[in-house]
Short mmCIF file of C-alpha atoms in Angstrom, two decimals:
data_model
loop_
_atom_site.label_atom_id
_atom_site.label_comp_id
_atom_site.label_asym_id
_atom_site.label_seq_id
_atom_site.Cartn_x
_atom_site.Cartn_y
_atom_site.Cartn_z
CA MET A 1 0.00 0.00 0.00
CA LEU A 2 1.07 3.58 -0.55
CA VAL A 3 2.30 5.21 2.66
CA ALA A 4 3.92 8.37 1.28
CA ALA A 5 4.72 10.24 -1.90
CA ALA A 6 6.98 13.09 -2.91
CA VAL A 7 6.40 15.15 -6.03
CA CYS A 8 9.40 16.87 -7.60
CA PRO A 9 10.11 18.46 -10.99
CA CYS A 10 12.55 16.83 -13.37
CA PRO A 11 14.54 19.46 -15.29
CA PRO A 12 18.17 18.40 -15.78
CA LEU A 13 19.02 21.89 -14.52
CA LEU A 14 18.20 20.57 -11.06
CA VAL A 15 21.65 18.95 -11.19
CA PRO A 16 24.19 21.70 -10.38
CA GLU A 17 26.78 20.36 -12.81
CA VAL A 18 24.26 20.71 -15.63
CA ALA A 19 23.08 24.16 -14.52
CA ALA A 20 26.70 25.34 -14.16
CA GLY A 21 26.74 29.10 -13.51
CA ALA A 22 22.97 29.23 -13.12
CA ALA A 23 22.96 26.57 -10.39
CA PRO A 24 22.28 28.97 -7.47
CA GLU A 25 19.01 30.04 -9.10
CA LEU A 26 17.47 26.66 -8.22
CA ASP A 27 18.95 26.23 -4.73
CA ALA A 28 15.56 26.75 -3.07
CA LEU A 29 14.05 24.13 -5.35
CA ARG A 30 16.80 21.63 -4.49
CA ASP A 31 16.28 22.28 -0.79
CA ALA A 32 12.55 21.65 -1.14
CA CYS A 33 13.22 18.37 -2.94
CA GLY A 34 15.48 17.33 -0.07
CA ASP A 35 12.71 18.11 2.41
CA ALA A 36 10.27 15.98 0.39
CA LEU A 37 12.67 13.03 0.37
CA ARG A 38 13.06 13.28 4.14
CA LEU A 39 9.29 12.94 4.45
CA LEU A 40 9.50 9.75 2.39
CA ALA A 41 12.26 8.30 4.55
CA ALA A 42 10.30 9.07 7.71
CA SER A 43 7.40 6.95 6.41
CA ARG A 44 9.56 3.81 6.77
CA PRO A 45 8.80 2.36 3.32
CA ASP A 46 9.74 -1.15 2.24
CA LEU A 47 10.16 0.02 -1.35
CA LEU A 48 10.59 3.36 -3.10
CA VAL A 49 9.39 3.60 -6.69
CA ALA A 50 10.70 6.58 -8.66
CA VAL A 51 8.19 7.51 -11.38
CA GLY A 52 8.96 9.80 -14.30
CA PRO A 53 7.65 10.73 -17.76
CA ALA A 54 9.32 9.24 -20.80
CA GLU A 55 8.80 8.57 -24.48
CA VAL A 56 7.38 5.09 -23.99
CA ARG A 57 4.02 3.75 -25.13
CA ASP A 58 2.88 2.44 -21.75
CA THR A 59 5.13 1.97 -18.73
CA SER A 60 8.65 0.61 -18.41
CA ALA A 61 10.31 -0.66 -15.23
CA PHE A 62 13.96 -0.15 -14.30
CA PRO A 63 15.72 -2.10 -11.53
CA ALA A 64 18.07 -0.62 -8.99
CA GLY A 65 21.49 -0.01 -10.49
CA THR A 66 20.21 1.07 -13.91
CA ARG A 67 22.50 3.70 -15.36
CA GLY A 68 21.49 7.30 -15.92
CA SER A 69 23.62 9.88 -17.67
CA PHE A 70 23.77 13.62 -18.11
CA ARG A 71 26.17 13.36 -21.04
CA PRO A 72 23.37 14.29 -23.50
CA PHE A 73 23.26 17.63 -21.67
CA GLY A 74 26.97 18.24 -22.10
CA VAL A 75 28.13 17.03 -18.68
CA ALA A 76 30.30 13.96 -18.11
CA LEU A 77 28.21 12.80 -15.16
CA ASP A 78 26.77 9.30 -14.77
CA ILE A 79 24.74 7.86 -11.95
CA ARG A 80 23.05 4.62 -10.94
CA LEU A 81 19.47 4.39 -9.67
CA GLY A 82 19.46 3.62 -5.97
CA MET A 83 23.26 3.68 -5.68
CA ALA A 84 25.74 6.17 -4.28
CA GLN A 85 27.47 8.53 -6.70
CA PRO A 86 30.07 6.51 -8.65
CA ASN A 87 33.69 7.41 -8.07
CA ALA A 88 35.72 9.41 -10.54
CA ASP A 89 37.11 6.43 -12.49
CA TRP A 90 33.73 4.70 -12.91
CA GLN A 91 32.82 4.16 -16.55
CA PRO A 92 29.28 3.65 -17.84
CA SER A 93 28.47 0.18 -19.11
CA PRO A 94 26.42 -0.42 -22.27
CA ASP A 95 23.23 -1.48 -20.48
CA VAL A 96 19.73 -0.05 -20.47
CA GLU A 97 19.70 3.65 -19.65
CA LEU A 98 17.26 5.64 -17.55
CA PRO A 99 15.15 8.29 -19.27
CA ALA A 100 16.11 11.84 -18.35
CA SER A 101 13.38 12.25 -15.72
CA LEU A 102 14.55 9.15 -13.84
CA ALA A 103 18.18 10.18 -14.18
CA VAL A 104 17.23 13.33 -12.27
CA ALA A 105 15.40 11.15 -9.73
CA ALA A 106 18.52 9.01 -9.36
CA TRP A 107 20.53 12.16 -8.72
CA LEU A 108 18.08 13.25 -6.02
CA LEU A 109 18.28 9.76 -4.48
CA ARG A 110 22.07 9.48 -4.53
CA GLY A 111 22.23 9.44 -0.72
CA TRP A 112 19.07 7.36 -0.18
CA LYS A 113 19.49 4.46 2.26
CA ALA A 114 16.00 3.96 3.68
CA CYS A 115 14.89 1.06 1.43
CA PRO A 116 15.36 -0.53 -2.01
CA VAL A 117 14.61 1.62 -5.06
CA GLU A 118 13.02 0.83 -8.42
CA GLY A 119 12.24 3.06 -11.39
CA LEU A 120 9.07 3.29 -13.45
CA ALA A 121 8.78 5.34 -16.64
CA VAL A 122 5.29 6.30 -17.73
CA GLY A 123 4.42 7.36 -21.25
CA GLU A 124 3.67 11.05 -21.54
CA GLN A 125 0.65 10.29 -23.72
CA LEU A 126 -0.72 7.44 -21.58
CA ALA A 127 -4.47 7.75 -21.00
CA PRO A 128 -5.59 8.75 -17.48
CA GLU A 129 -7.24 5.42 -16.74
CA ARG A 130 -4.08 3.55 -17.75
CA CYS A 131 -2.03 5.84 -15.51
CA ALA A 132 -4.35 5.17 -12.59
CA ALA A 133 -4.16 1.41 -13.16
CA ALA A 134 -0.36 1.55 -13.20
CA GLY A 135 -0.49 3.49 -9.95
CA ARG A 136 -2.60 0.85 -8.26
CA VAL A 137 -0.12 -1.82 -9.36
CA ALA A 138 2.79 0.21 -8.01
CA ALA A 139 1.04 0.77 -4.68
CA ALA A 140 0.51 -2.97 -4.32
CA SER A 141 4.13 -3.90 -5.12
CA ALA A 142 5.24 -4.04 -1.47
CA GLY A 143 3.80 -3.84 2.02
CA ARG A 144 4.76 -0.19 2.47
CA VAL A 145 5.38 1.71 -0.78
CA ALA A 146 6.64 5.26 -1.25
CA LEU A 147 6.60 7.08 -4.58
CA LEU A 148 8.97 9.75 -5.86
CA VAL A 149 6.91 11.30 -8.65
CA MET A 150 8.87 13.39 -11.14
CA GLY A 151 7.19 15.83 -13.50
CA ASP A 152 7.03 19.45 -14.60
CA GLY A 153 4.05 21.71 -14.98
CA SER A 154 3.26 23.80 -18.02
CA ALA A 155 6.14 25.09 -20.14
CA CYS A 156 4.15 28.07 -21.42
CA ARG A 157 4.15 30.61 -18.59
CA THR A 158 6.12 33.38 -20.36
CA VAL A 159 7.11 34.41 -23.86
CA LYS A 160 10.60 33.03 -23.17
CA ALA A 161 9.28 29.66 -21.96
CA PRO A 162 10.06 26.55 -24.04
CA GLY A 163 6.46 26.50 -25.30
CA TYR A 164 6.05 30.28 -25.55
CA LEU A 165 3.20 32.02 -23.70
CA ASP A 166 -0.19 30.37 -23.39
CA GLU A 167 -2.76 32.21 -21.28
CA ARG A 168 -4.16 28.90 -20.03
CA ALA A 169 -0.87 27.85 -18.44
CA GLU A 170 -1.12 29.83 -15.22
CA ALA A 171 -4.58 28.51 -14.37
CA PHE A 172 -3.52 24.96 -15.22
CA ASP A 173 -0.53 25.17 -12.90
CA ALA A 174 -2.60 26.77 -10.15
CA GLY A 175 -4.99 23.83 -10.30
CA VAL A 176 -2.13 21.35 -10.09
CA ALA A 177 -0.60 23.19 -7.14
CA ALA A 178 -3.91 23.19 -5.28
CA ALA A 179 -4.41 19.48 -5.95
CA LEU A 180 -0.92 18.62 -4.74
CA ALA A 181 -1.32 20.75 -1.62
CA ALA A 182 -4.58 19.02 -0.73
CA ALA A 183 -3.61 15.51 -1.88
CA ASP A 184 -6.68 15.76 -4.10
CA THR A 185 -6.58 12.59 -6.17
CA SER A 186 -9.82 13.42 -7.97
CA ALA A 187 -8.45 16.73 -9.22
CA LEU A 188 -5.26 15.11 -10.49
CA ALA A 189 -7.21 12.29 -12.10
CA GLY A 190 -9.35 14.88 -13.87
CA LEU A 191 -6.49 16.72 -15.59
CA ASP A 192 -7.16 17.04 -19.33
CA PRO A 193 -4.48 15.11 -21.25
CA GLU A 194 -4.99 17.16 -24.40
CA LEU A 195 -4.62 20.49 -22.59
CA ALA A 196 -1.61 19.19 -20.66
CA ALA A 197 0.03 18.16 -23.93
CA ARG A 198 -0.63 21.55 -25.52
CA LEU A 199 0.91 23.23 -22.46
CA ARG A 200 3.83 20.78 -22.53
CA ALA A 201 3.12 19.71 -18.93
CA ALA A 202 5.26 16.58 -18.68
CA GLY A 203 4.01 15.79 -15.18
CA ARG A 204 0.43 14.98 -16.19
CA ALA A 205 0.84 11.20 -16.59
CA PRO A 206 3.00 10.70 -13.46
CA TRP A 207 0.59 12.80 -11.39
CA GLN A 208 -2.34 10.71 -12.60
CA LEU A 209 -0.37 7.57 -11.74
CA LEU A 210 0.03 9.03 -8.25
CA ALA A 211 -3.71 9.64 -8.09
CA GLY A 212 -4.35 5.98 -8.83
CA ALA A 213 -1.78 4.81 -6.31
CA ALA A 214 -3.12 7.07 -3.54
CA GLY A 215 -6.79 6.24 -3.96
CA GLY A 216 -8.15 5.22 -0.57
CA ALA A 217 -4.79 5.68 1.18
CA GLY A 218 -6.00 8.65 3.21
CA LEU A 219 -2.83 10.69 2.75
CA GLY A 220 -2.60 14.40 3.49
CA GLY A 221 -0.63 16.81 1.35
CA GLN A 222 1.63 19.81 1.74
CA LEU A 223 3.04 22.02 -0.98
CA LEU A 224 6.71 22.72 -0.31
CA TYR A 225 7.58 24.74 -3.42
CA GLU A 226 5.76 26.43 -6.29
CA ASP A 227 7.37 28.70 -8.88
CA ALA A 228 7.90 29.06 -12.61
CA PRO A 229 11.54 29.85 -13.28
CA TYR A 230 12.32 29.88 -16.99
CA GLY A 231 8.57 29.96 -17.65
CA VAL A 232 8.06 26.33 -16.55
CA GLY A 233 5.86 25.36 -13.61
CA TYR A 234 7.77 23.50 -10.90
CA PHE A 235 6.14 21.98 -7.82
CA VAL A 236 7.44 20.08 -4.80
CA ALA A 237 4.92 18.37 -2.54
CA GLY A 238 4.85 15.74 0.16
CA TRP A 239 1.97 13.35 0.82
CA THR A 240 1.99 11.43 4.09
#
């Protein structure tokens, strides 16, 4: 059953080495993510499932130790899901690689020791009911399950945003923030996939997976961070 969840955004810029000189701009966001992970650890889970959007048709599971890399973003940094940061002479092996969202999750979890970790990629276009079903399966995968749910809000908050300005973006993000703050599974389940896609909100499918996993769990929510740097909506929340 689901005992806790943390919601974090998944921009590669969350990793200081990727952000480089702009890294201090997201320090508050990184701190909030750390607070959310501490809430997860305090829930004493048997299993942590890191969930992130990806270009897959349905869902795809990744075991602990799967490699993630930030080399596509110009940084010679590799990491393993559920493992400490590799030492300097570690070389990536030619195995299956984490999607970018789960590579960011692996970076956030680099000091995690509370329980075993698995990864789950969810297709960005996956229908809400399929997301909810995948969430119920994830919640039933161990006695006490915690989720780290990665996903960004709209990418259309300003004219300089990746998706340019869309006047619907601010209201969409406000609705997501309110749902995360209240642990409102119905509101998350009701997000419009078509609108989310138009607003380039990569978190829609993972959030709807969370809604399915949390149904009947009786969790309460708290919003730890809400902002739109670079014109993209970022949220951090904890459900316990």
